[in-house]
Structures are given as structure tokens and as C-alpha cells.
CSV table of C-alpha atoms and ligand atoms in Angstrom, one decimal:
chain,number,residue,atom,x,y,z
A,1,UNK,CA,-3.2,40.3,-83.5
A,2,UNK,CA,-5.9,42.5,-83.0
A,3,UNK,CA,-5.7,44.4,-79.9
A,4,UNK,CA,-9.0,44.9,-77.4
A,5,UNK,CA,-7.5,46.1,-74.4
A,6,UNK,CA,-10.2,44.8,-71.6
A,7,UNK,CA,-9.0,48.1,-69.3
A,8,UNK,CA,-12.2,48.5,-68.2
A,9,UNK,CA,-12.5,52.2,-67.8
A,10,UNK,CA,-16.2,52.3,-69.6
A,11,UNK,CA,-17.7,50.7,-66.1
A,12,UNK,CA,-16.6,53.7,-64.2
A,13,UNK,CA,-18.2,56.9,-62.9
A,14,UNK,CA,-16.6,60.3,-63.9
A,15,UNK,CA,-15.7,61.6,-60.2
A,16,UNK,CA,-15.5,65.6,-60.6
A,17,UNK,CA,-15.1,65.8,-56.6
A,18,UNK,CA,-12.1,63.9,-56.6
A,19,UNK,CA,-10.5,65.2,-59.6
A,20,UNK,CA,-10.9,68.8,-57.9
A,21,UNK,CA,-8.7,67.7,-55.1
A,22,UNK,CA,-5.2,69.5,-55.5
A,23,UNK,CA,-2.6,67.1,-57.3
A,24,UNK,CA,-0.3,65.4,-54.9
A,25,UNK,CA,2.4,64.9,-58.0
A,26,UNK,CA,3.1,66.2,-61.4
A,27,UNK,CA,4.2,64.0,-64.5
A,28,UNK,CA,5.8,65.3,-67.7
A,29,UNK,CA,4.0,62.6,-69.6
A,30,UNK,CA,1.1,60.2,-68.3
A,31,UNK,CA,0.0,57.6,-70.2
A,32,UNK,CA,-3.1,55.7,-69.5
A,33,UNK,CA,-3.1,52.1,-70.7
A,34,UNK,CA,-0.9,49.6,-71.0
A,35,UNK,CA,-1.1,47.6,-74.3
A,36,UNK,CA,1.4,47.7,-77.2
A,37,UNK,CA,0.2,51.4,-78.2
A,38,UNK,CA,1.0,52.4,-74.6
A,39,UNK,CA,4.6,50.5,-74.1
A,40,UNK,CA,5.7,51.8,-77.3
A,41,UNK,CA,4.5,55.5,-77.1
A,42,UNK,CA,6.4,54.9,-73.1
A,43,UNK,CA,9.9,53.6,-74.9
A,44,UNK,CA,9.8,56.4,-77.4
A,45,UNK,CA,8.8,59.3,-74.6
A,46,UNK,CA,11.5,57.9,-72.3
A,47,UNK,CA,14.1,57.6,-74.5
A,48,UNK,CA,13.2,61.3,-75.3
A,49,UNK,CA,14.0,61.9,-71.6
A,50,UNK,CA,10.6,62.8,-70.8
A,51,UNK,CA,10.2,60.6,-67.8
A,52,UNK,CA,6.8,58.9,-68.7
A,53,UNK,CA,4.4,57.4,-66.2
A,54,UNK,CA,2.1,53.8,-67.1
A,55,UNK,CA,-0.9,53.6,-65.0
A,56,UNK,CA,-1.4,50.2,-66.2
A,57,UNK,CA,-5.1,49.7,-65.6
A,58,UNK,CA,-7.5,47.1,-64.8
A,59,UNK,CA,-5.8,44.5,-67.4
A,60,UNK,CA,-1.4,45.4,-67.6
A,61,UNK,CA,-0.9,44.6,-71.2
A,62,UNK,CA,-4.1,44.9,-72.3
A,63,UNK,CA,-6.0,42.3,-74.5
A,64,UNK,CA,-3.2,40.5,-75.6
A,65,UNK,CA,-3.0,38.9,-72.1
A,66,UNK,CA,-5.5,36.5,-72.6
A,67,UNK,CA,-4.3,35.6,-76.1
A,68,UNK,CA,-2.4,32.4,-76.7
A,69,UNK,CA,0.2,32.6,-79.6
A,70,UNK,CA,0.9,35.6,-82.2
A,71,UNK,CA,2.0,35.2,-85.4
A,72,UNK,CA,1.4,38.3,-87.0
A,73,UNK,CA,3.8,41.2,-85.0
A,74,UNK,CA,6.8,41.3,-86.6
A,75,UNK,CA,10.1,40.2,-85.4
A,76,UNK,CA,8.8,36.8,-84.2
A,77,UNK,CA,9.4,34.6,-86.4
A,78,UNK,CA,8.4,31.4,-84.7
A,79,UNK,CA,5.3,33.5,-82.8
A,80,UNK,CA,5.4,34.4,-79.2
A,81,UNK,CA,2.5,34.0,-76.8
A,82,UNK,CA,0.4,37.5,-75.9
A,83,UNK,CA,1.8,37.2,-71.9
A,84,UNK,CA,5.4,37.2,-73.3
A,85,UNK,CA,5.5,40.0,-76.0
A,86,UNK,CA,3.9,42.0,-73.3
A,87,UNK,CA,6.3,41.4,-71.0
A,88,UNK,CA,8.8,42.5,-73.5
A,89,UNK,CA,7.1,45.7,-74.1
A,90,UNK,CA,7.3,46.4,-70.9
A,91,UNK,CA,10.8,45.8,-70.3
A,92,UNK,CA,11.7,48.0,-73.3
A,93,UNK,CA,9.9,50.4,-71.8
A,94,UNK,CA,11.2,50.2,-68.8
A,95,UNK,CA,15.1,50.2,-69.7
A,96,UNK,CA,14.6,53.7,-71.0
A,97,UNK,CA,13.5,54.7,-67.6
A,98,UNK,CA,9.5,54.5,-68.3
A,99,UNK,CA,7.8,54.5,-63.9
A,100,UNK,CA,5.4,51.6,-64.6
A,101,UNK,CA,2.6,51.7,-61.9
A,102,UNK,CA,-0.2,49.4,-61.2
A,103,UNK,CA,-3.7,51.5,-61.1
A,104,UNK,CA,-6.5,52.6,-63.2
A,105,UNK,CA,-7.5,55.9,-64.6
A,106,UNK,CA,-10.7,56.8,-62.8
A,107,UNK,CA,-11.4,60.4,-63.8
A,108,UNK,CA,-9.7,63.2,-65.6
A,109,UNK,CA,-9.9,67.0,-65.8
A,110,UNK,CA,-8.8,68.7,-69.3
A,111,UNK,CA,-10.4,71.8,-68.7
A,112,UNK,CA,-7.4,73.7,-67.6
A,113,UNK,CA,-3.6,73.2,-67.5
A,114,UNK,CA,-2.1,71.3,-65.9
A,115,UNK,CA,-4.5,68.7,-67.0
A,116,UNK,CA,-5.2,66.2,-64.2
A,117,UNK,CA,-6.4,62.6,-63.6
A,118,UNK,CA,-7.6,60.6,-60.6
A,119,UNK,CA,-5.9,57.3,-60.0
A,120,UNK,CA,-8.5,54.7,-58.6
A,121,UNK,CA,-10.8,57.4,-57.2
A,122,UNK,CA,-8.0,58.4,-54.9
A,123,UNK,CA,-4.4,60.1,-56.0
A,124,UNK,CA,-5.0,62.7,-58.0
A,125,UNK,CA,-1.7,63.2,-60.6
A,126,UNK,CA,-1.0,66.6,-63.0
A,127,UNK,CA,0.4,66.5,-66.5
A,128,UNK,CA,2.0,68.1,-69.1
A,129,UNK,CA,0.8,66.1,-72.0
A,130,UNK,CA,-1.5,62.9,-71.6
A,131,UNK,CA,-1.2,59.8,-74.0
A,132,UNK,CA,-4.7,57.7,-73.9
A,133,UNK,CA,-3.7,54.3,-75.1
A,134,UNK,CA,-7.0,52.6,-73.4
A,135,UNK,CA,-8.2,50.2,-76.3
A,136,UNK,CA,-11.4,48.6,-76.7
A,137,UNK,CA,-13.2,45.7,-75.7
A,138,UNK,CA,-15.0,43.5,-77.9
A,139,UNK,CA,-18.2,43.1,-77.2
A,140,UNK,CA,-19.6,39.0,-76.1
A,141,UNK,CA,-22.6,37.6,-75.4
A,142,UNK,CA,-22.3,37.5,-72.0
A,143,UNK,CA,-22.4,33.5,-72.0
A,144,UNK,CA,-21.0,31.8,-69.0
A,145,UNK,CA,-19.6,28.9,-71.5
A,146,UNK,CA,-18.4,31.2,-73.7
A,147,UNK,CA,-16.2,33.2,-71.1
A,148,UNK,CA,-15.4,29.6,-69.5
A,149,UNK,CA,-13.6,28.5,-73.1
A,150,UNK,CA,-12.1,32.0,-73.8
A,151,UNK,CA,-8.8,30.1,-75.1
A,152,UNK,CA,-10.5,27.0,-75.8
A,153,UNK,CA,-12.0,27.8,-79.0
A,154,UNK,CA,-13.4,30.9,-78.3
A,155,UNK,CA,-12.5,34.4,-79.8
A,156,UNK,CA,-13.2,37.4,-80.6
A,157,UNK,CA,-10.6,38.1,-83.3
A,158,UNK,CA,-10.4,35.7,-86.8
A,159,UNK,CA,-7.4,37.3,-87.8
A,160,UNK,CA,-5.3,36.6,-84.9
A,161,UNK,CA,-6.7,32.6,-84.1
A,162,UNK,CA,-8.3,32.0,-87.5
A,163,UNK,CA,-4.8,29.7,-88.2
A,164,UNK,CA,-5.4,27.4,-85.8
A,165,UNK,CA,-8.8,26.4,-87.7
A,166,UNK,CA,-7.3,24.9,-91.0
A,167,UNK,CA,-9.6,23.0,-92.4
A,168,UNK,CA,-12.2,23.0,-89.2
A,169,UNK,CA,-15.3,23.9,-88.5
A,170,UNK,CA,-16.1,27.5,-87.4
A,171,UNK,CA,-19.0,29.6,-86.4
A,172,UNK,CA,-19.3,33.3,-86.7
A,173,UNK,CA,-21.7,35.3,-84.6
A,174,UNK,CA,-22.8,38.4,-85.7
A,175,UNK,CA,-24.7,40.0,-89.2
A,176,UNK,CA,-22.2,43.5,-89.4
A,177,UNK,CA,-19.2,44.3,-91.6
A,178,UNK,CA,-16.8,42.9,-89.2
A,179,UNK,CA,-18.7,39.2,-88.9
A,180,UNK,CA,-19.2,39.4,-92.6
A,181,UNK,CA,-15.2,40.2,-92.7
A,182,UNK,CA,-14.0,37.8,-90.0
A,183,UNK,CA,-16.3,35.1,-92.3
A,184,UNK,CA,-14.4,35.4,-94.9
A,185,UNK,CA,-11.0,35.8,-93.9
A,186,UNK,CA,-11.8,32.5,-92.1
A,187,UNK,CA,-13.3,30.9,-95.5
A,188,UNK,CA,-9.8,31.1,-96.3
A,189,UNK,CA,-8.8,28.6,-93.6
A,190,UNK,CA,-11.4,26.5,-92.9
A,191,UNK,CA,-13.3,24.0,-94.4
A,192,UNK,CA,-16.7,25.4,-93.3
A,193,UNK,CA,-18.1,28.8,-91.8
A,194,UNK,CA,-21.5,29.1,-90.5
A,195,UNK,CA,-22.7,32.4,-89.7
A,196,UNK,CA,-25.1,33.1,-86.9
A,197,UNK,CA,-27.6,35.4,-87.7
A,198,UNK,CA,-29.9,37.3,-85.3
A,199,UNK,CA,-31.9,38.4,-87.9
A,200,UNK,CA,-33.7,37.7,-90.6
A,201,UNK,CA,-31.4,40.1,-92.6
A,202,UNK,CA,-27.5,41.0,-92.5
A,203,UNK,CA,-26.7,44.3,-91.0
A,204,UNK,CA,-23.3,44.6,-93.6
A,205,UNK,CA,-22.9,46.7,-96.4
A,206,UNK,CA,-24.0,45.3,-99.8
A,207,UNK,CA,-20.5,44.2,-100.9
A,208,UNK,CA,-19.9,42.2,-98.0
A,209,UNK,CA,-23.2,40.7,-98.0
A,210,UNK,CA,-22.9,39.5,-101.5
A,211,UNK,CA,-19.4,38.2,-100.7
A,212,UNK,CA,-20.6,36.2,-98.1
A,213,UNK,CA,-23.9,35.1,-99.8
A,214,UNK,CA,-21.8,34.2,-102.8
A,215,UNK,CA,-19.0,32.2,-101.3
A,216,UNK,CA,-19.9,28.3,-100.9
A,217,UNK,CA,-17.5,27.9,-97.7
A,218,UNK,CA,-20.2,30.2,-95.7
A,219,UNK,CA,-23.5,29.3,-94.7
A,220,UNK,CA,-25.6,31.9,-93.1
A,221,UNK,CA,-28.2,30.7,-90.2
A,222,UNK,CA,-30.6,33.3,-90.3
A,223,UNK,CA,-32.8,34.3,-87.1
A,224,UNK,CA,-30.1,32.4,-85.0
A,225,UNK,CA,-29.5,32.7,-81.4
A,226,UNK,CA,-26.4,31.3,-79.5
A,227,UNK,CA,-27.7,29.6,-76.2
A,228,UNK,CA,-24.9,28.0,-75.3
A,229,UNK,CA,-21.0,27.2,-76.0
A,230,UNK,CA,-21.0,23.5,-75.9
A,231,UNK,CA,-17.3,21.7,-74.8
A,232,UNK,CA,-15.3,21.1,-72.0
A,233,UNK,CA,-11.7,22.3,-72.3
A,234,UNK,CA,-12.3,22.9,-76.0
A,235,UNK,CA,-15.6,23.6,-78.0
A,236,UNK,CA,-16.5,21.0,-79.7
A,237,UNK,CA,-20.6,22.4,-80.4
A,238,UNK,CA,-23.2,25.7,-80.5
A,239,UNK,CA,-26.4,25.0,-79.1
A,240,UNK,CA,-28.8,27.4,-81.2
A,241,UNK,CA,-32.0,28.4,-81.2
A,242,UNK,CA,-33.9,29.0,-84.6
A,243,UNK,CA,-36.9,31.5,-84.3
A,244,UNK,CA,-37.3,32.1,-81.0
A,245,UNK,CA,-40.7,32.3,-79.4
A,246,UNK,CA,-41.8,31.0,-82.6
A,247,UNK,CA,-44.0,28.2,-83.5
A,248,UNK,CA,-41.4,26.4,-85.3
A,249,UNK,CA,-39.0,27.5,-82.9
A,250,UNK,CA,-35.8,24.5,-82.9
A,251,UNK,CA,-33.3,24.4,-80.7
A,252,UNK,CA,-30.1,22.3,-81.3
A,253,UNK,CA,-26.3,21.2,-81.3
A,254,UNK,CA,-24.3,22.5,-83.7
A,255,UNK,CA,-20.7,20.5,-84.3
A,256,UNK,CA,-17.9,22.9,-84.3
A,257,UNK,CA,-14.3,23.8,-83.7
A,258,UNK,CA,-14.3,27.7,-83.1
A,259,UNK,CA,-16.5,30.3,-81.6
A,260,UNK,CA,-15.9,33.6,-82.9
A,261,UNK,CA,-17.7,36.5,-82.0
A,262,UNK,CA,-17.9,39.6,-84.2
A,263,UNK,CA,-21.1,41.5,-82.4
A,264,UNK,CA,-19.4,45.1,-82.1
A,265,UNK,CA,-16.4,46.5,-79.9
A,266,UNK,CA,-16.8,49.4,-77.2
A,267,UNK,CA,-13.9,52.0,-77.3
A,268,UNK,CA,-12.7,52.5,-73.4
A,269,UNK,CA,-13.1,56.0,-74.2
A,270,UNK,CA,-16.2,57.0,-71.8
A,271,UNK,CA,-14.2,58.5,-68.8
A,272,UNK,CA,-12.8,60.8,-71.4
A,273,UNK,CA,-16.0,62.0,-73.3
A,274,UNK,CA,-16.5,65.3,-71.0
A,275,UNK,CA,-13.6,66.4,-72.7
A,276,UNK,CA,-12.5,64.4,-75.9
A,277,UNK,CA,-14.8,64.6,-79.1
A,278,UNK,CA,-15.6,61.1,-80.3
A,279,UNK,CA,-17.6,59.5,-82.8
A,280,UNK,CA,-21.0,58.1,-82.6
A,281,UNK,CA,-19.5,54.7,-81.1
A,282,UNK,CA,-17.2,56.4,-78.9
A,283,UNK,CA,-13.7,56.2,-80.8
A,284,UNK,CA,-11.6,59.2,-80.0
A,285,UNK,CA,-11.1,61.4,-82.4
A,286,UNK,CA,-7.6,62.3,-83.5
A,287,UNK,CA,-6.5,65.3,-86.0
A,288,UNK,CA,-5.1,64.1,-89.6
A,289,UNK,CA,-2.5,62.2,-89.5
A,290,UNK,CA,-1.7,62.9,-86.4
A,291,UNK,CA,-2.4,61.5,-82.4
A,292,UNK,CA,-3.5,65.0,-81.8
A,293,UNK,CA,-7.4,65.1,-79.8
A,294,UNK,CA,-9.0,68.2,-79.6
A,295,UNK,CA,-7.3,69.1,-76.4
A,296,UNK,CA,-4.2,70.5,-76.9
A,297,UNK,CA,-1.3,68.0,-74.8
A,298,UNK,CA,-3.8,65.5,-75.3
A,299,UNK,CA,-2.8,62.2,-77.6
A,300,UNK,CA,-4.9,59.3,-78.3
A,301,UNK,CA,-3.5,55.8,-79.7
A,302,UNK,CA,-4.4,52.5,-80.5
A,303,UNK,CA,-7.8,50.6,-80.7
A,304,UNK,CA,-9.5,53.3,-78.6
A,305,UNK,CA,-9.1,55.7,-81.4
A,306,UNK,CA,-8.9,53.2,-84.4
A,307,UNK,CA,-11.9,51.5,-85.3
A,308,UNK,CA,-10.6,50.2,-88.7
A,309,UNK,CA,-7.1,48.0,-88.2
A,310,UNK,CA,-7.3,47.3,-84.8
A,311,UNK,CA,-4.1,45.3,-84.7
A,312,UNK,CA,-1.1,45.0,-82.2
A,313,UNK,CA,1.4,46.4,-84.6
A,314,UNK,CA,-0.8,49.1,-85.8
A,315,UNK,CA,-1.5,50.4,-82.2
A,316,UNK,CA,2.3,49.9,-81.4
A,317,UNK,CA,3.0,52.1,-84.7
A,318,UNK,CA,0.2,55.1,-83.5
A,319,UNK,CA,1.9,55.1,-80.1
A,320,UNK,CA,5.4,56.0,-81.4
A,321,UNK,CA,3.5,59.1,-83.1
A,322,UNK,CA,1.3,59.8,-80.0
A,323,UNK,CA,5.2,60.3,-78.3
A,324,UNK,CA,6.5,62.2,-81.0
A,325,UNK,CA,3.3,64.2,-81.2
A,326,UNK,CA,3.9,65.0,-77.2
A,327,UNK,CA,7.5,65.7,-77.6
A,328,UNK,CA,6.7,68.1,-79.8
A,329,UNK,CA,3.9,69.5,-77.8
A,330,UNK,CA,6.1,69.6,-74.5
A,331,UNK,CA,9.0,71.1,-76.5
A,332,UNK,CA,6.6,74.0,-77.8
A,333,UNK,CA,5.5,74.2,-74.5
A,334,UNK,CA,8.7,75.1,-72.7
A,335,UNK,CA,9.9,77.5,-75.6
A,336,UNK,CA,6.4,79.2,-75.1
A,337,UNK,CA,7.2,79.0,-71.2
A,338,UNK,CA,10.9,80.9,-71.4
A,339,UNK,CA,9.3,83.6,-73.4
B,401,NDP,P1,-22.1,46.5,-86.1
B,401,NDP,O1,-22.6,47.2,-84.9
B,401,NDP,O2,-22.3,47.1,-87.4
B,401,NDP,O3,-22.8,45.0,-86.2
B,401,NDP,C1,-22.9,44.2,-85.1
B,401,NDP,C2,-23.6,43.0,-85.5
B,401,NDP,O4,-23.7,42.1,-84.4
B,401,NDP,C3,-25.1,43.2,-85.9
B,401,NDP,O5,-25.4,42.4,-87.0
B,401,NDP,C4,-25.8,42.9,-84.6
B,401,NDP,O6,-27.1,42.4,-84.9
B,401,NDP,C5,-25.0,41.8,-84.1
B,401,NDP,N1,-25.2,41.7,-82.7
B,401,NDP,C6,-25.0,42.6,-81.7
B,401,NDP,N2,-25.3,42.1,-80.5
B,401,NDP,C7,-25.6,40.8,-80.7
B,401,NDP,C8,-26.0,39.8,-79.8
B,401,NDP,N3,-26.0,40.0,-78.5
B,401,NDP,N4,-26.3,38.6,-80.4
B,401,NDP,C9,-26.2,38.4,-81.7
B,401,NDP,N5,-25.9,39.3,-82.6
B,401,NDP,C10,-25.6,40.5,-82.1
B,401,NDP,O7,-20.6,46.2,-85.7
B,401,NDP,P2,-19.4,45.8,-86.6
B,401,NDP,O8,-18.2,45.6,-85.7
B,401,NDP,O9,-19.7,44.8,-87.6
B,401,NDP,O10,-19.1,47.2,-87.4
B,401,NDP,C11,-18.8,48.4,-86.7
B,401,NDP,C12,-18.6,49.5,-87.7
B,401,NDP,O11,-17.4,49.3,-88.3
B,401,NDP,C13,-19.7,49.6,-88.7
B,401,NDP,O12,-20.0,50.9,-89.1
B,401,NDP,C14,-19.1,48.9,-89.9
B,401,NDP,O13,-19.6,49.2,-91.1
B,401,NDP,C15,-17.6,49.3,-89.8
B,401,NDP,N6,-16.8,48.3,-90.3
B,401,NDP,C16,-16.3,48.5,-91.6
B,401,NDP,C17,-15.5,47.6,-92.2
B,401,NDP,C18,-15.1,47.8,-93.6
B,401,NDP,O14,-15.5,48.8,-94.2
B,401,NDP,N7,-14.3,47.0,-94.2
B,401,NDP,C19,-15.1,46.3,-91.6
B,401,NDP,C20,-15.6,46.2,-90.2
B,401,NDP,C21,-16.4,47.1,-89.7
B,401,NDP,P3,-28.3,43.3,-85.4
B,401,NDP,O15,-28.1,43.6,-86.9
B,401,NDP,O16,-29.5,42.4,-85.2
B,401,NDP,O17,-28.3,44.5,-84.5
């Protein structure tokens, strides 16, 4: 299960005034975000004893809230619904002592120890060591049917709900690596892919494209546009338009069983960037092997640093070494202090 945590951090204004105001409480450990990178790097700091604080943000548990079942994070054998493995992170977390607060990250301040961050552009909190565990949304269209059958048929992630598309119809939107990815993957499943194409070209990289091009389960609708997600409850159609604003522009009713979208995903990095280097997209960027940002005490984990796996058990796995990675920092830290 791919995780996209929806916190919604990118929508909001850095607030310098407010993060000036003088901290009203100090934390050994705050971690922003509250997705299976953030409950995991929580159990491992609290069992450490190092008292970690959740601000949750504008979706506790991330992503995996609005998914149906999971298959693919190990230990469930028989699959557990995203609500419910969430809720189990968080009461691991939380039996190791981990204060679990509702509120969003609005600001930070990693100029100068103690780093500080504003909590819905009001408390303002100190920290030892901060663990970013924000996520990233994927991107949609923006369709009212489409967000309307979000769990009807529409997704933004192959590898989690391909499964339920055996043999089905399914339409990918999107001409980049990950469409031309999440196209095949699904080939596997279903009995026929249709790709939607904005273009007249494909944006992926030459291997993918001949992959796609080459594999008779796939057919690619160039110079596509989605106009609408047709169904009810479920989808059952895309309405498309071919050559838009051209003469032999055609719009019409596609028949299909799944919606997935593959346009992009935006790391909820941006109320960081004064501070954290990034790359082009915004992905955080983190030191070798490590969680490790370019501010010292600061650890990044999960999607909003990973642009590559992007899956519930691999953001779980980088939050257990952002806490290590801060235990170690804090630990250095108070050595360094007793000198
Ligand atoms: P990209 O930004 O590369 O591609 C997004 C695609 O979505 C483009 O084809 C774009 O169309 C299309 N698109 C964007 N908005 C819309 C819209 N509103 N309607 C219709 N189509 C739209 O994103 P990816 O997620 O594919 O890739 C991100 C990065 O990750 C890339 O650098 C990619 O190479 C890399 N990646 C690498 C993989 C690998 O190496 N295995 C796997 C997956 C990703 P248009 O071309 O017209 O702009």
C-alpha cells in the first residue's frame, strides 16, 4: 500500500511572526505526521524513553485512511482495512507512552536551537530533534466525479487496488514513468488497460514506453482528456474527449471498471523548504543511508522524502531509522551538553 499522506501542509503560509513568539512548551522529540512512517518512528522513540509528541495533522493516519483493504504490509495475513492498521499504529505507539495530539504543523523555525514549530498558527512548541513524517499527496484531476467515487473505483495507487481488477477493465491517466509503471503492473491483472494520454507523445523514459507500446493488454489513447468519471456508487465509464478544440474533436463513454490516476505526487514538504534542501519536486533530502536532512536534529521519513517506493511498509521501515537516527542525535547531544 502506497502511502500519500493527504496532511495538507503544502496549502499553508510560512508564518515567521508566529513562529518568533517564545515557545509555551518544549518536546524531546516532535514528530509531524501521522502515517505509518510517523507511528513507527513514535513506538521506536518512546520505547527509547524519549517521550515523543504526534501532531497528527490535517488527515491522523495519513493516506491510508481513505483506503479500503491492504494486502501487502506484512503481518496480515487475511488484509486489514487502511482505518484499522492505523488505528493499530497508533495504539503501539501509544502503549510506549507516545502524547498523540490532534493539530497541524503550520510553520517551523530551524534556524537556531531549540528548533521550533507553530501548531495551527497558534502554540508555538521547542524541540530537541524533529522527525518530518508528512507524506505526499497524489496529485488528481480535480474532478467532482472523480473525488465522489474515491473508493468506488477510483485510485491513485495500482499497486495497492490493482487486485481487485482481475480480469476488468481499467483506465490509466497519465503519460510519465509512474502511469507507464502502474499500466503495466495492472496488465498483469486485468484483462484490458487503456491509457489516457494528454498528449500526443508519452512523457516516460524510452524503456517504459516501449514496454507499454509493446504489450498487447495496453492501449494507449493518445491526445485524451478525462471529462468525467461516469458511475454511481461504482465506475462503471470515462467520458473522454479526443483532440480538444479540434476539428475532429469526439467526445465519448468509455466502459470501465477502475480509474487510476498516475499524473504526479506533491511531497508535503513546502512549510519546510526555508530550511530543508529538497529536490526539484520538493522531496526532502536525506543524507546516505540515513534520515539525516541538512539540519542537524532534523529527520525526514516516508513518502515526503521517498519518491521511489512509496509504500506503507517502506515508510514504516524509514521511520524506525528516523528514531534511531534521533536517538543518536539526542544522546550526542546531552554528552556534548555535560561537557
Ligand atoms: P511526471 O511528472 O513525470 O508525469 C506526469 C504525467 O502526468 C505526464 O505525462 C503529464 O502529462 C501527466 N499529467 C499531469 N497532469 C495531468 C492532467 N491534469 N491531466 C492529464 N495528464 C496529466 O510524474 P511521474 O509520477 O510519472 O514521475 C515522477 C518522477 O519519478 C519522474 O522523474 C519519473 O521519471 C520518476 N519515476 C521513475 C520511475 C522509475 O524509474 N522506475 C517510476 C516512476 C516514476 P504531460 O506529459 O502532458 O505533462
Amino acid at each position: 500500500m502506497a502511502l500519500f499522506n493527504s496532511l495538507n501542509l503544502n496549502d499553508k503560509k510560512s508564518d515567521k511572526e508566529k513562529v518568533s513568539g517564545e515557545p509555551t512548551e518544549h518536546i524531546q522529540v516532535l514528530i509531524i505526521g501521522s502515517g505509518p512512517a510517523g507511528y513507527t518512528s513514535a513506538l521506536y522513540a518512546a520505547r527509547a524513553g524519549l517521550k515523543p509528541v504526534i501532531y497528527q495533522g490535517m488527515q491522523a493516519g495519513g493516506q491510508l485512511m481513505d483506503t479500503t483493504e491492504v494486502e501487502n504490509f506484512p503481518g496480515y495475513p487475511q488484509g486489514i482495512t487502511g482505518p484499522v492498521l492505523m488505528e493499530d499504529l497508533q495504539k503501539q505507539a501509544e502503549r510506549f507512552g507516545t502524547d498523540i495530539r490532534w493539530g497541524e504543523v503550520t510553520a517551523v523555525d530551524f534556524s537556531k536551537k531549540p528548533y521550533t514549530a507553530t501548531i495551527d498558527s497558534e502554540k508555538v512548541v521547542s524541540a530537541d530533534a524533529v522527525i518530518i513524517a508528512t507524506g505526499a499527496s497524489a496529485k488528481y484531476l480535480g474532478l467532482e466525479s472523480e473525488n465522489r467515487l474515491k473508493g468506488g473505483g477510483v485510485s491513485a495507487c495500482a499497486t495497492c487496488d490493482g487486485f481487485f481488477y482481475k480480469n476488468k477493465i481499467v483506465a490509466v491517466v497519465g503519460g510519465g514513468d509512474t502511469a507507464a509503471e502502474e499500466a503495466l503492473y495492472l496488465s498483469t491483472l486485468a484483462k484490458k488497460v487503456y491509457l489516457i494520454v494528454r498528449k500526443p507523445e508519452l512523457r516516460a523514459s524510452k524503456i517504459m514506453q516501449q514496454r507499454v507500446l509493446g504489450n498487447d493488454k495496453i492501449e494507449v489513447l493518445f491526445e485524451h482528456n478525462t471529462v468525467e468519471v461516469v458511475g454511481d456508487k461504482v465506475v462503471t465509464a470515462v467520458k473522454l474527449v479526443k483532440r480538444k478544440g479540434e476539428s475532429d474533436e469526439k467526445i465519448y463513454d468509455l466502459p470501465i471498471d477502475g480509474f487510476f490516476l498516475a499524473i504526479g505526487h506533491k511531497p508535503n514538504s513546502d512549510v519546510f523548504k526555508d530550511y530543508l534542501e529538497t529536490d526539484e519536486v520538493g522531496y526532502i533530502l536525506t543524507k546516505g543511508k540515513s534520515s539525516k536532512t541538512n539540519v542537524p536534529g532534523v529527520f525526514a521519513c516516508g513518502d515526503v522524502q521517498d519518491s521511489i517506493y512509496r509504500q506503507a511498509v517502506t515508510a514504516a521501515g524509514s521511520g524506525c531509522m528516523a528514531a534511531l537516527d534521533a536517538e543518536r542525535y539526542i544522546s550526542e547531544m546531552e554528552f556534548e551538553n555535560k561537557q
